[in-house]
Short mmCIF file of C-alpha atoms in Angstrom, two decimals:
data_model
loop_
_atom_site.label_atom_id
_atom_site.label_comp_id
_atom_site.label_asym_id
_atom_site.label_seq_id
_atom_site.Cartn_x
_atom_site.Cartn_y
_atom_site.Cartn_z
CA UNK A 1 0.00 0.00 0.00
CA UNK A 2 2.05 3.05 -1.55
CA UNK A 3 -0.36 5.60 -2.17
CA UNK A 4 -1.09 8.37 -0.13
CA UNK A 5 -5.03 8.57 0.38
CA UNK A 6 -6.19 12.57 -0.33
CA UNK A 7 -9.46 14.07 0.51
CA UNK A 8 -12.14 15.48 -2.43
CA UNK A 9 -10.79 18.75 -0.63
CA UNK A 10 -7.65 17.95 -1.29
CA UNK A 11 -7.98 16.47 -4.82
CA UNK A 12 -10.22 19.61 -5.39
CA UNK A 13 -6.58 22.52 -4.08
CA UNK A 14 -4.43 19.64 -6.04
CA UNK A 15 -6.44 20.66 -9.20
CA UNK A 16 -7.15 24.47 -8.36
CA UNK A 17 -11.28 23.27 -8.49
CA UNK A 18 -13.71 23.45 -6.08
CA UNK A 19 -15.21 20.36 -4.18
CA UNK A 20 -17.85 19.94 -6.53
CA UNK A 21 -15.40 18.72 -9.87
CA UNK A 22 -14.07 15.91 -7.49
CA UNK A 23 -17.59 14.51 -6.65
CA UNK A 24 -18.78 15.41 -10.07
CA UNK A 25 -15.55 12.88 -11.42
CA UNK A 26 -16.70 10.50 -8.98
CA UNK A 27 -20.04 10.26 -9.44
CA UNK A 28 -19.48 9.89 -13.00
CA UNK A 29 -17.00 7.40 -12.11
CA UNK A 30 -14.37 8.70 -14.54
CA UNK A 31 -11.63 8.22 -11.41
CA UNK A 32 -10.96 5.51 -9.08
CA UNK A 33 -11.45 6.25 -5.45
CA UNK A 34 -11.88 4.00 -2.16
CA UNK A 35 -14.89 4.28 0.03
CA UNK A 36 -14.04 4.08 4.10
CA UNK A 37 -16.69 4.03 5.91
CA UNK A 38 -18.85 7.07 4.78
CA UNK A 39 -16.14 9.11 3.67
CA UNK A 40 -14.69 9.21 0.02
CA UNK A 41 -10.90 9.03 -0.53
CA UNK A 42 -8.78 9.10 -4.26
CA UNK A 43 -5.27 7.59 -4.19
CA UNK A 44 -2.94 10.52 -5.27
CA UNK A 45 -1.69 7.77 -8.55
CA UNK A 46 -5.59 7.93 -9.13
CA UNK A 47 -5.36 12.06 -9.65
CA UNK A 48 -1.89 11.25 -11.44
CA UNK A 49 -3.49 9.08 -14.25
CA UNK A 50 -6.12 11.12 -14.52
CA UNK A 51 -4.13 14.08 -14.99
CA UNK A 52 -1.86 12.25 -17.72
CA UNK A 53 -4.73 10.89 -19.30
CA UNK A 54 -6.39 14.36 -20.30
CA UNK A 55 -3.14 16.22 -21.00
CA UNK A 56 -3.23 17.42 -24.61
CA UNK A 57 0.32 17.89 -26.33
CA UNK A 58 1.11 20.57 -28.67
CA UNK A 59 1.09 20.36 -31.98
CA UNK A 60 4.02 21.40 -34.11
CA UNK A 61 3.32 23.15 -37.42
CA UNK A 62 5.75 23.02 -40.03
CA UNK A 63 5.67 26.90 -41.43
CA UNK A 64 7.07 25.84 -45.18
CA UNK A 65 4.32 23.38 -45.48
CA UNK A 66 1.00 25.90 -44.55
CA UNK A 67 0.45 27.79 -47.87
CA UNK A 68 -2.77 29.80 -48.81
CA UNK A 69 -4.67 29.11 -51.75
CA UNK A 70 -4.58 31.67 -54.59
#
């Protein structure tokens, strides 16, 4: 057991969101989290993943090959 447990209050500062995008993640069950009890907790590799998975890369446009049609 490696993972450090976080709070959706934490999760929520982590991201710069409020508490609601958390629940709204979990709810939709779009990231894994661990109920104990009545309280909710996300493994901090849980937020990693999910940070990893919606990260968009650049794009790198070649300026030779854009040319306007006449």
């Amino acid at each position: 057991m490696d993972s450090r447990y976080l709070s959706v209050d934490q999760v929520a500062e982590l991201l710069g969101t409020t508490a609601r995008f958390p629940r709204r993640l979990i709810e939709e069950r779009r990231i894994r989290y661990v109920k104990v009890g009545r309280h909710v907790r996300i493994p901090a590799s849980a937020v990693e993943e999910f940070i990893a998975s919606h990260t968009v890369e650049p794009v790198q446009l070649r300026r030779s090959g854009l040319r306007r049609a006449a």
